[in-house]
Amino acid sequence: MSDKLQDIINKQQDQIAPGEENMDNIVQLVGFVVGDEEFSVPILSIQEIIKPIEWTRVPRTPGYILGVFNLRGTVIPLIDLRLKFGLPSEKMTDESRFIVMKNESETAGFVIDRLTEAIRLKKHEIGPAPETSMQEKTMIEGVGKQDEKILTILKVDKLLERDF
Amino acid sequence: MDEFQEILQDFLIESFELIEQLDQDLVELENSPEDLELLNRIFRVAHTVKGASSFLNFDILTHLTHHMEDVLNKARHGELVIDADIMDVILESIDLMKSLLTTIRDTSKDEGIEVEPCVLRLVAITSGESPTEVQAPTAEETPAVEEPAAVEEEAEEPDFANMSDEDVEAEIQRLLEERQASDKAKREAKLAAGEEVPQMPDAQESDAQESKDEEPSPAPVLAVETPSTPPPAAKAAPKVDKKAAAPATATTVEQTIRVDVKRLDHLMNLIGELVLGKNRLIKINDDVEERYEGEEFLEELNQVVSIVSLVTTDLQIAVMKTRMLPIGKVFNKFPRMIRDLSRELGKKIELEISGEETELDKSIVEEIGDPLVHIIRNSCDHGIEDTSKRVATGKSETGTIGLKAYNEGNHIVIEITDDGAGMDPDFLRTKSIEKGVITEKEADMMSDKEAFTLIFRPGFSTAAQVTNVSGRGVGMDVVKTNIEKLNGMIDIESELGKGTVMKLKIPLTLAIIQALLVGVQEEYYAIPLASVLETVRIGKEEIYTVENRSVMRLRDEVLSLVHIADIFEVEHVFDTSEHAYVVVLGLAESKIGLIVDSLVGQEEIVIKSMGEYLKGMDGIAGATIRGDGGVTLIVDVAALMHMAKTIKSSVTGDAGSAKGGPREKTQPSDYKVMIIDDSKTDRKIMTMALKPLGITLIEANDGLEALNILKSGEHHFDALLIDIEMPRMDGYTLASEIKKYNKYKNLPLIAVTSRTGKADRMRGVESGMVEYITKPYSPDYLQNVVKRNIKFTFSQESAS
C-alpha cells in the first residue's frame, strides 16, 4: 500500500517538477498603454486594478501627483503616468484605470490609458534596459521581446520612490 | 532563570512605583521633619527595596539602601532631626538608588555605579556627625565603619545573603505581608487626610498584626491631628491604627490589570475606523431620508443609525479613557526639582500643585513633561526674585510657583503661575533686537502680549550669562516645539512686579479629533478645532494691506491674514463674494487669520497618514476619509503659520482685481449654454429657438452626461437648460449635484419641462433652478429667458 502510494506521489512530483522549473523561468506581467507606448509591470507587484474614482488634490506637489484617493479606508497617492513620463495630460476615458502597485514599504495608484493583456515571458526573452546616460535614474527594468512587439518592463520600486 | 526574570520584573515595576511617590514625600518631609507618617512611608520604601534586592543578590543596591534605612530609622525614632544637609544626602542616595535600578533594568546587574561616598556620608549621619564633614573617605575606613551598623541591623532582620532555602521561603512570606501592610497604610493615609474612615471589622486584621512586629505602622490619624507631637509615641498607637486602616482597605480596593500599550493603540485604531464608518452611515442616512421622505422604514433606519452613532461615541470615549493617565504622574517630579533649584539658586521657592488628578492621554503625558520642566526652571530662575529683592519690594520672602491643571471643553489647561518679577515687554524688545531675533521695525509693531512671546524664539535669552539653570536660549524654544507638536496653545499674561501666568492648552487626545471643515473654491480642508480660536465673517473692505501683508482689525488686535488659496495653490476659478470668512488660528503663542470661502461645519475626523510617498508635505498634517468616502486633507496649523510668513498675498481690499474673474465677452459666441434633454427633437427645438442669438450651444443627452461635461472643465457655461425627466439622472438630481460645487453656485439653471404641477415647480426651486419654462413655449420666450439669465448684452440685430 505504502509502496503504491509512494509510487503515485513520485509520479505526481515528476509531473509537477518540470512545470515548476518552467515557472521559475517565466515572468508574468501585466501590460498597459500610456500614450502610444506599451509598458508592463510584474503581476506580483500589482495589488489591484480599479476603475477611476474620485481623488483629492494634494497641494504643493509635482504635477504628476494627482492627489490621494480612498481605497477601502486607506489613503493612497495617485500618480498620472502620462505626466510622469512627460506626455501631455489627457482626459480620462472609459478605458482608463488605476493600477495600485505596492512594494514592501509603499503603495500607490497609477493612472494608465488602458490595459492590454497579461503576458508570460521567459526570462531569456527579456533583455537589459537600453544603455542610457542615467543608468541610476532609469525606470526601466528591462525590455521584453514578444513576437514582433517590444515591451518595456518598468521598475516598480523606482515608480514607488518619492523623487521630489 | 525565567522565574528569576519574572521576579526581577516584578521587583523593578514595584520599585519604580515606590520611588515615584518617594520624591514628593521627601520634599514634604523637609517642610515637616516630624511627620511620622511620612517618615514611615519613606522608610518602608528603602526597606522594601533593600529586602527584595538582597534576595535578588544585588549587593551594591542592598548596601546602599541598608544605610539609607539606618538613617531613616533613626529619624523615625526621633534620634535624628532631618535638616537640609541631611536631606541632601538622602536625596543623593535616592538618586543613586534610581540609577542603580535603571542599570538593573537595562543590564540585570547593579554594577558600575559608585555608591561608596554616599554610603559614607549616610554612615556619618547615623553616627551623629555632620555629613558635610566627611569628604574624602578612604577605602580602608569603609568596612570599619560599616560593621557596627550591620550588626545592629542583624537584630532587626535576617541576613538574606546567607539564608537557607527554607528561610528564603519564610522571608518572601514576610516581605509579602510587609508590602500588604504598607499598601494599607498608604491608602489609609489618603483617607485620613480626606474624610472619616468607616469603622468596620475586618478579616485581614490578623495579617496586619503579624507584620506589625517588624514594622511599626504609622499613626496617620494621630499625626494629622497633632503633627507637632514628637515621635516616641505610645506602643499602643500602631495597634489601634492598624484596625482603622484595615477596613479602609476593604472598601477602597480597586481592581486593575496591566495591559500592553500596543493593544490599546490597536484598539484605538479600530475605533478610528468605526468612527469613519459611523460618519459614512450618517451621511447615507441623510441621503436616503431625502429620497424616500415619509416612508415607514425610514424611522427604523433612523433609530438604528442613531443607536450606532451613540454607541460608537460612547465606545470611543471609553477607549480613550483607558489610555488616560493622571497628570500627577508628571507633576510628581516637580517638588523635588523646585527644591533642588531653590537651593542651587539660593532662593526660597514654594510649589503649589493642584488638579493633579486631571487625566489626559498617555502619549500626551509623555510629551508634556519636558516643556513643563523648562517653564518651571525659567520661572525659578527669571521669575522669582532673590530673597533680598523680594523683601525690598514688600513681598513675602518665599516665592510661590503654582502648577494647576484643569479641564476646559476638549482641552486640558495647565497653568504655571509665579509671583515673581513679571516680564518687561520693553526689555524683551530691546534684548531681541540686540540678539538679532527681530528688527527694530518689528519691535515697534509688537503689542505687549506679542512681546512676551519673544521668549519662545530660538536664540533668545535675557540671562547675562549661561548658568546651570538657564541662559542658552534653548529651553523655551523646546516648549514651543513640543506644544506645537501636541496641537496645543500657549498664552502668557504678565504684569511687571506682580508675576507671570503661563497657560498651556492641550487637546485631550491626538488620534481622533474635532475639526472645522472649510471650503475654498471647490476643495475642502479640515482644520483641527483645537487650533481654531474663532471664526468671523468680514467684508472685503475690512482687509487692509500693510507692507504687502494683509491684515485686519479684530477688536483691539491687528491680525495678519493669509488666504488658504495662496497657501495651497488653489486655482481661482470664480470670484468670491464680497464677504469672506476668517478662521482665527492660534497655536502655541502665535495667531493668524486664515481666509476661506466657506465654512462647512464641525466634524469628528480620524487622522490617516498619506504614506511615505506624500509624507511631510508642507502644510498638510494628514488626510481623513469623510462620510461620502472622499478624502479630505488636514491642515498642519504649525506649518501653515510658518508658510504664511513667506507667501505673497493676493488678498486685496479691491474685489475687482481678483484674478480669474468672469471672462470678458466680446462677441455673442463667447456665451455658452448647455442644453440637456433626452429627446433629440426637444433639443432641436431649443437649438433653433436660440440660434438667432449667435451663442455657443452644447448638447447633452442626460443628467450624467451633462455633469461630466461640466466637471471636465472644458467649457465655461453661462447657463444650463435642463429637462426634468431624463434617464440615468433626472433634472432635479442634476441641479442639486451641480449646486454642490461652489464654483457653480451662481450658474443659472433653467428647467424646461412639460411638468406643470405646483409641486414640480417647488421641487425645481428646491433643487436650485432659477427659472421654470413649461413646454410648449414660444421661441421668443425662451430667448428672452436665456438672455436675461446670461446677461446678454448684444442686440439681436448685430448678432444675426
XYZ file of C-alpha atoms in Angstrom, chain B residues 95-569:
475
model
C 19.119 59.308 43.076
C 21.782 56.618 43.277
C 19.127 54.100 44.041
C 17.216 55.193 40.968
C 20.204 54.918 38.681
C 21.028 51.539 40.164
C 17.517 50.360 39.441
C 17.747 51.691 35.916
C 21.024 49.859 35.428
C 19.414 46.700 36.724
C 16.541 47.145 34.345
C 18.879 47.533 31.398
C 21.563 45.011 32.256
C 20.142 42.859 35.053
C 23.217 43.807 37.098
C 23.821 46.536 39.618
C 27.357 47.337 38.653
C 29.185 50.400 37.515
C 27.810 52.956 39.918
C 29.909 54.305 42.751
C 27.880 54.414 45.908
C 30.630 54.395 48.500
C 30.983 58.154 49.068
C 27.298 58.476 49.596
C 27.203 55.481 51.895
C 29.972 57.008 53.981
C 28.028 60.162 54.411
C 24.977 58.184 55.388
C 27.054 56.327 57.923
C 28.338 59.601 59.228
C 24.813 60.787 59.771
C 23.923 57.625 61.606
C 26.849 58.093 63.916
C 25.818 61.634 64.635
C 28.357 63.582 62.620
C 27.521 66.279 60.176
C 27.531 64.791 56.707
C 29.482 67.680 55.261
C 32.476 66.795 57.398
C 33.014 63.538 55.653
C 34.637 64.458 52.446
C 37.347 62.230 51.110
C 36.735 58.849 52.540
C 39.363 56.187 52.024
C 38.600 52.656 51.153
C 40.181 51.276 54.324
C 37.820 53.125 56.517
C 34.753 51.709 54.956
C 34.487 48.250 56.429
C 35.337 49.525 59.887
C 32.532 51.993 59.908
C 30.153 49.694 58.282
C 30.446 46.807 60.670
C 28.609 48.147 63.670
C 25.745 49.212 61.533
C 25.478 45.780 60.019
C 25.424 44.158 63.407
C 22.764 46.463 64.573
C 20.827 45.552 61.540
C 21.116 41.831 62.248
C 18.949 42.174 65.254
C 16.092 43.504 63.249
C 16.405 41.492 60.181
C 17.959 38.249 58.951
C 20.928 38.369 56.619
C 19.461 37.439 53.273
C 22.700 36.618 51.573
C 23.399 33.715 53.903
C 19.960 32.295 54.199
C 18.972 28.716 53.605
C 16.205 27.847 51.180
C 13.554 27.440 53.835
C 14.489 30.739 55.276
C 14.148 32.341 51.909
C 10.653 30.966 51.670
C 9.800 32.432 55.025
C 11.406 35.680 54.120
C 9.337 36.019 50.975
C 6.235 35.429 53.013
C 7.319 38.065 55.448
C 8.116 40.599 52.737
C 4.779 39.977 51.174
C 2.963 40.711 54.358
C 5.003 43.764 54.851
C 4.041 45.040 51.462
C 0.406 44.479 52.133
C 0.671 46.330 55.344
C 2.401 49.252 53.774
C -0.142 49.398 50.985
C -2.873 49.541 53.506
C -1.201 52.270 55.394
C -0.828 54.284 52.214
C -4.440 54.057 51.309
C -5.475 54.774 54.787
C -3.324 57.826 54.844
C -5.145 59.132 51.825
C -8.437 58.566 53.512
C -7.343 60.002 56.767
C -6.363 63.163 55.039
C -9.714 63.362 53.356
C -12.563 62.211 55.493
C -13.671 59.870 58.210
C -12.954 56.222 57.769
C -15.953 53.992 58.104
C -15.422 51.702 61.033
C -15.819 48.095 60.099
C -14.454 44.846 61.420
C -12.074 43.159 59.046
C -10.697 39.742 58.294
C -7.280 40.983 57.321
C -6.683 42.311 60.728
C -4.613 39.290 61.722
C -2.366 39.875 58.773
C -1.772 43.375 59.834
C -0.961 42.344 63.337
C 1.520 39.792 62.203
C 3.528 42.291 60.339
C 3.292 44.901 62.989
C 6.193 43.476 64.979
C 8.739 44.125 62.318
C 7.133 47.195 61.113
C 5.548 49.613 63.499
C 3.000 51.292 61.359
C 2.332 55.000 61.200
C -0.366 56.722 63.091
C -1.847 58.849 60.387
C -4.919 59.862 62.273
C -2.860 60.954 65.196
C -0.259 62.522 63.029
C -2.762 64.631 61.245
C -4.382 65.852 64.402
C -1.200 66.528 66.323
C 1.589 66.865 63.901
C 3.862 68.526 66.411
C 3.835 65.636 68.878
C 7.308 64.121 68.957
C 7.563 60.596 67.544
C 8.258 58.300 70.513
C 4.546 57.851 70.941
C 2.972 55.012 72.834
C 3.468 51.483 71.641
C -0.243 51.036 71.533
C -0.738 53.619 68.860
C 0.179 51.478 65.897
C -2.088 48.724 67.002
C -5.119 50.926 67.225
C -4.253 52.423 63.950
C -3.978 49.138 62.149
C -7.509 48.373 62.969
C -8.648 51.602 61.459
C -6.528 51.035 58.423
C -7.756 47.592 57.579
C -11.417 48.394 56.954
C -10.406 51.221 54.735
C -8.569 48.763 52.546
C -11.586 46.605 52.174
C -13.734 49.420 50.890
C -11.325 51.195 48.584
C -9.579 48.319 46.864
C -9.554 48.915 43.116
C -9.049 46.118 40.686
C -6.618 46.871 37.928
C -4.996 44.988 35.119
C -1.818 45.788 33.264
C -2.297 45.978 29.507
C 0.318 46.343 26.827
C 0.078 49.824 25.322
C 0.282 48.317 21.853
C -3.030 46.622 22.401
C -4.623 49.881 23.413
C -3.168 51.570 20.360
C -4.595 48.871 18.174
C -7.956 49.261 19.844
C -7.800 52.982 19.245
C -7.076 52.404 15.546
C -10.064 50.132 15.243
C -12.266 52.698 16.908
C -10.975 55.210 14.402
C -12.195 53.015 11.570
C -15.506 52.660 13.318
C -15.901 56.422 13.638
C -15.319 56.773 9.905
C -17.908 54.107 9.284
C -20.319 55.951 11.526
C -19.794 59.229 9.689
C -20.448 57.416 6.456
C -23.604 55.827 7.797
C -24.973 59.166 8.950
C -24.329 60.648 5.543
C -26.073 57.767 3.780
C -28.964 58.036 6.185
C -29.364 61.697 5.301
C -29.347 60.907 1.595
C -31.879 58.142 1.974
C -34.067 60.390 4.061
C -34.109 62.958 1.326
C -35.036 60.489 -1.335
C -37.666 58.424 0.432
C -39.310 61.060 2.509
C -42.226 59.801 4.542
C -41.539 56.115 4.025
C -42.064 53.898 7.009
C -38.775 52.097 7.076
C -37.032 55.444 7.432
C -37.911 55.736 11.075
C -36.464 52.336 11.784
C -33.320 53.178 9.887
C -33.102 56.431 11.772
C -33.286 54.650 15.058
C -30.605 52.173 14.156
C -28.306 54.865 12.865
C -28.663 56.960 15.971
C -28.068 53.999 18.241
C -24.978 53.009 16.303
C -23.644 56.532 16.373
C -24.388 56.898 20.071
C -22.689 53.631 20.946
C -19.723 54.484 18.754
C -19.260 57.773 20.536
C -19.535 56.097 23.937
C -17.132 53.392 22.869
C -14.674 55.949 21.668
C -14.816 57.809 24.953
C -14.456 54.558 26.872
C -11.384 53.511 24.936
C -9.912 56.963 25.227
C -10.360 56.711 28.968
C -8.352 53.511 29.136
C -5.443 55.475 27.752
C -5.817 58.295 30.209
C -3.303 58.898 32.947
C -3.497 61.449 35.715
C -1.199 64.372 35.056
C 0.031 63.914 38.613
C 2.444 61.407 37.110
C 4.265 64.348 35.573
C 3.678 66.806 38.369
C 5.201 64.464 40.921
C 8.737 65.166 39.883
C 8.475 68.896 40.288
C 8.534 69.309 44.078
C 11.937 67.696 44.053
C 13.061 69.818 41.142
C 11.927 73.024 42.811
C 13.712 72.048 45.972
C 16.969 71.423 44.170
C 16.633 74.586 42.139
C 15.864 76.761 45.115
C 18.955 75.505 46.897
C 21.049 75.930 43.805
C 19.822 79.445 43.165
C 19.709 80.442 46.809
C 16.073 81.482 46.600
C 13.148 80.406 48.688
C 10.555 78.874 46.440
C 7.405 77.001 47.222
C 5.461 74.882 44.783
C 1.707 74.653 44.940
C 0.178 71.854 42.928
C -3.479 71.403 42.253
C -5.570 69.368 39.878
C -3.023 66.574 39.639
C -5.859 64.086 39.234
C -6.810 65.618 35.871
C -6.415 62.951 33.225
C -5.106 63.036 29.708
C -3.895 60.689 27.014
C -0.784 58.690 27.760
C 1.039 59.904 24.672
C 0.457 63.489 25.750
C 1.526 62.846 29.317
C 4.813 61.613 27.919
C 5.315 64.735 25.820
C 4.261 67.308 28.355
C 6.988 66.632 30.908
C 9.839 68.363 29.099
C 8.085 71.633 28.346
C 6.945 71.886 31.945
C 10.466 71.336 33.218
C 11.695 74.207 31.072
C 8.903 76.553 32.039
C 9.349 75.891 35.735
C 13.113 76.279 35.554
C 12.539 79.525 33.772
C 10.102 80.712 36.416
C 12.562 79.837 39.173
C 15.499 81.493 37.504
C 13.957 84.561 35.883
C 10.576 84.844 37.513
C 11.165 84.601 41.228
C 13.470 87.331 42.529
C 16.258 86.971 45.074
C 15.111 86.884 48.659
C 16.581 90.290 49.413
C 14.889 91.859 46.448
C 11.581 90.331 47.363
C 11.769 91.697 50.846
C 12.738 95.101 49.466
C 9.654 95.196 47.257
C 7.441 94.186 50.139
C 6.758 90.652 49.028
C 6.962 87.625 51.245
C 10.411 86.056 51.396
C 9.261 82.853 49.797
C 8.302 82.923 46.171
C 5.413 80.771 45.068
C 5.099 78.834 41.858
C 1.701 77.395 41.140
C 1.103 74.392 38.966
C -2.505 73.795 38.170
C -4.325 71.513 35.759
C -7.978 71.533 34.830
C -10.308 70.537 32.039
C -11.850 73.015 29.684
C -14.027 71.500 26.989
C -11.967 69.154 24.871
C -8.797 70.605 26.285
C -6.743 70.324 29.346
C -5.268 73.544 30.625
C -2.040 73.590 32.569
C -1.399 76.848 34.311
C 2.005 77.800 35.604
C 1.947 80.895 37.761
C 4.634 82.682 39.693
C 4.526 85.707 41.920
C 7.889 86.913 40.728
C 9.124 89.930 38.879
C 6.955 89.585 35.811
C 8.149 90.346 32.315
C 9.002 93.741 30.953
C 7.861 93.906 27.336
C 10.203 96.799 26.532
C 13.164 94.970 27.964
C 12.231 91.920 25.872
C 12.047 94.070 22.754
C 15.450 95.649 23.319
C 17.031 92.306 24.099
C 15.561 90.707 20.993
C 16.848 93.475 18.784
C 20.228 93.126 20.457
C 20.321 89.411 19.763
C 19.142 89.916 16.228
C 15.990 87.928 16.783
C 13.770 90.687 15.416
C 14.265 94.006 13.663
C 13.526 97.358 15.222
C 10.587 97.827 12.938
C 9.059 94.546 14.002
C 9.601 95.512 17.603
C 7.699 98.740 17.153
C 4.724 96.927 15.736
C 4.526 94.421 18.540
C 1.900 94.586 21.218
C 2.987 93.822 24.763
C 1.421 90.419 24.534
C 3.313 89.661 21.362
C 6.481 90.843 23.015
C 6.048 88.222 25.742
C 6.072 85.550 23.087
C 9.575 86.601 22.123
C 10.866 84.330 24.838
C 9.930 81.381 22.654
C 12.187 82.431 19.814
C 15.215 80.228 19.395
C 18.381 82.005 20.422
C 16.588 84.408 22.697
C 17.825 84.750 26.251
C 17.800 87.511 28.773
C 20.263 85.878 31.091
C 23.501 87.815 31.224
C 25.447 84.629 31.476
C 24.858 80.982 30.911
C 24.233 79.198 34.179
C 23.441 75.639 35.073
C 19.792 76.504 35.142
C 19.270 78.597 32.065
C 20.680 81.067 29.637
C 21.307 79.117 26.490
C 18.191 80.330 24.789
C 17.065 76.820 24.003
C 14.604 75.853 26.703
C 11.636 77.963 25.739
C 12.076 77.014 22.116
C 11.704 73.398 23.213
C 8.498 74.343 24.983
C 7.103 75.883 21.848
C 8.067 72.977 19.608
C 6.646 70.357 21.934
C 3.397 72.182 22.492
C 3.001 72.706 18.773
C 3.529 69.010 18.257
C 0.579 68.394 20.531
C -1.544 70.973 18.697
C -1.580 72.958 21.900
C -1.611 76.668 22.556
C 0.383 78.876 24.885
C -0.963 82.011 26.437
C 1.130 84.360 28.550
C -0.031 87.072 30.863
C 2.458 89.011 32.857
C 2.442 92.055 34.999
C 5.645 93.759 35.916
C 6.357 93.287 39.585
C 3.390 91.014 40.139
C 4.253 87.835 38.326
C 3.519 85.774 35.263
C 0.801 83.334 34.282
C 1.522 80.884 31.516
C -1.319 78.759 30.200
C -0.807 75.653 28.127
C -3.937 74.471 26.402
C -3.642 70.943 25.076
C -6.168 68.726 23.310
C -7.160 65.637 25.280
C -6.333 63.151 22.589
C -4.496 63.002 19.300
C -5.877 60.175 17.219
C -9.489 61.216 16.758
C -10.011 64.943 16.651
C -12.710 67.503 16.123
C -12.136 69.503 13.012
C -13.589 72.531 11.305
C -14.223 71.870 7.635
C -13.687 74.824 5.365
C -14.179 75.231 1.657
C -12.078 77.090 -0.853
C -13.257 77.116 -4.447
C -14.371 73.501 -4.679
C -11.843 71.966 -2.348
C -12.315 71.201 1.294
C -9.819 71.193 4.123
C -10.096 70.112 7.741
C -8.589 72.334 10.408
C -8.087 70.818 13.879
C -10.617 72.546 16.057
C -8.072 72.685 18.835
C -6.264 75.387 16.908
C -9.345 77.383 15.971
C -9.966 80.311 18.271
C -12.945 81.782 16.471
C -14.413 82.440 13.049
C -15.552 85.817 11.781
C -17.284 87.000 8.647
C -15.841 90.160 7.229
C -16.378 92.351 4.230
C -13.587 92.737 1.709
C -13.236 96.377 2.699
C -12.179 95.363 6.187
C -8.950 93.911 4.855
C -6.051 96.342 4.919
C -2.653 95.993 3.384
C 0.375 96.873 5.493
C 3.735 96.393 3.850
C 2.464 93.813 1.418
C 0.813 91.884 4.202
C -2.915 91.649 4.558
C -4.191 92.443 7.995
C -7.486 93.070 9.668
C -8.574 94.624 12.884
C -10.065 92.117 15.272
C -11.410 94.006 18.260
C -8.297 95.692 19.665
C -5.786 93.481 17.906
C -4.248 93.574 14.476
C -4.427 90.143 12.923
C -2.345 89.214 9.906
C -4.253 87.377 7.235
C -3.456 84.767 4.652
C -5.752 83.249 2.061
C -5.939 79.476 2.128
C -5.916 79.516 -1.679
C -2.475 81.119 -1.613
C -1.144 78.546 0.808
C -2.483 75.567 -1.075
C -2.151 76.969 -4.596
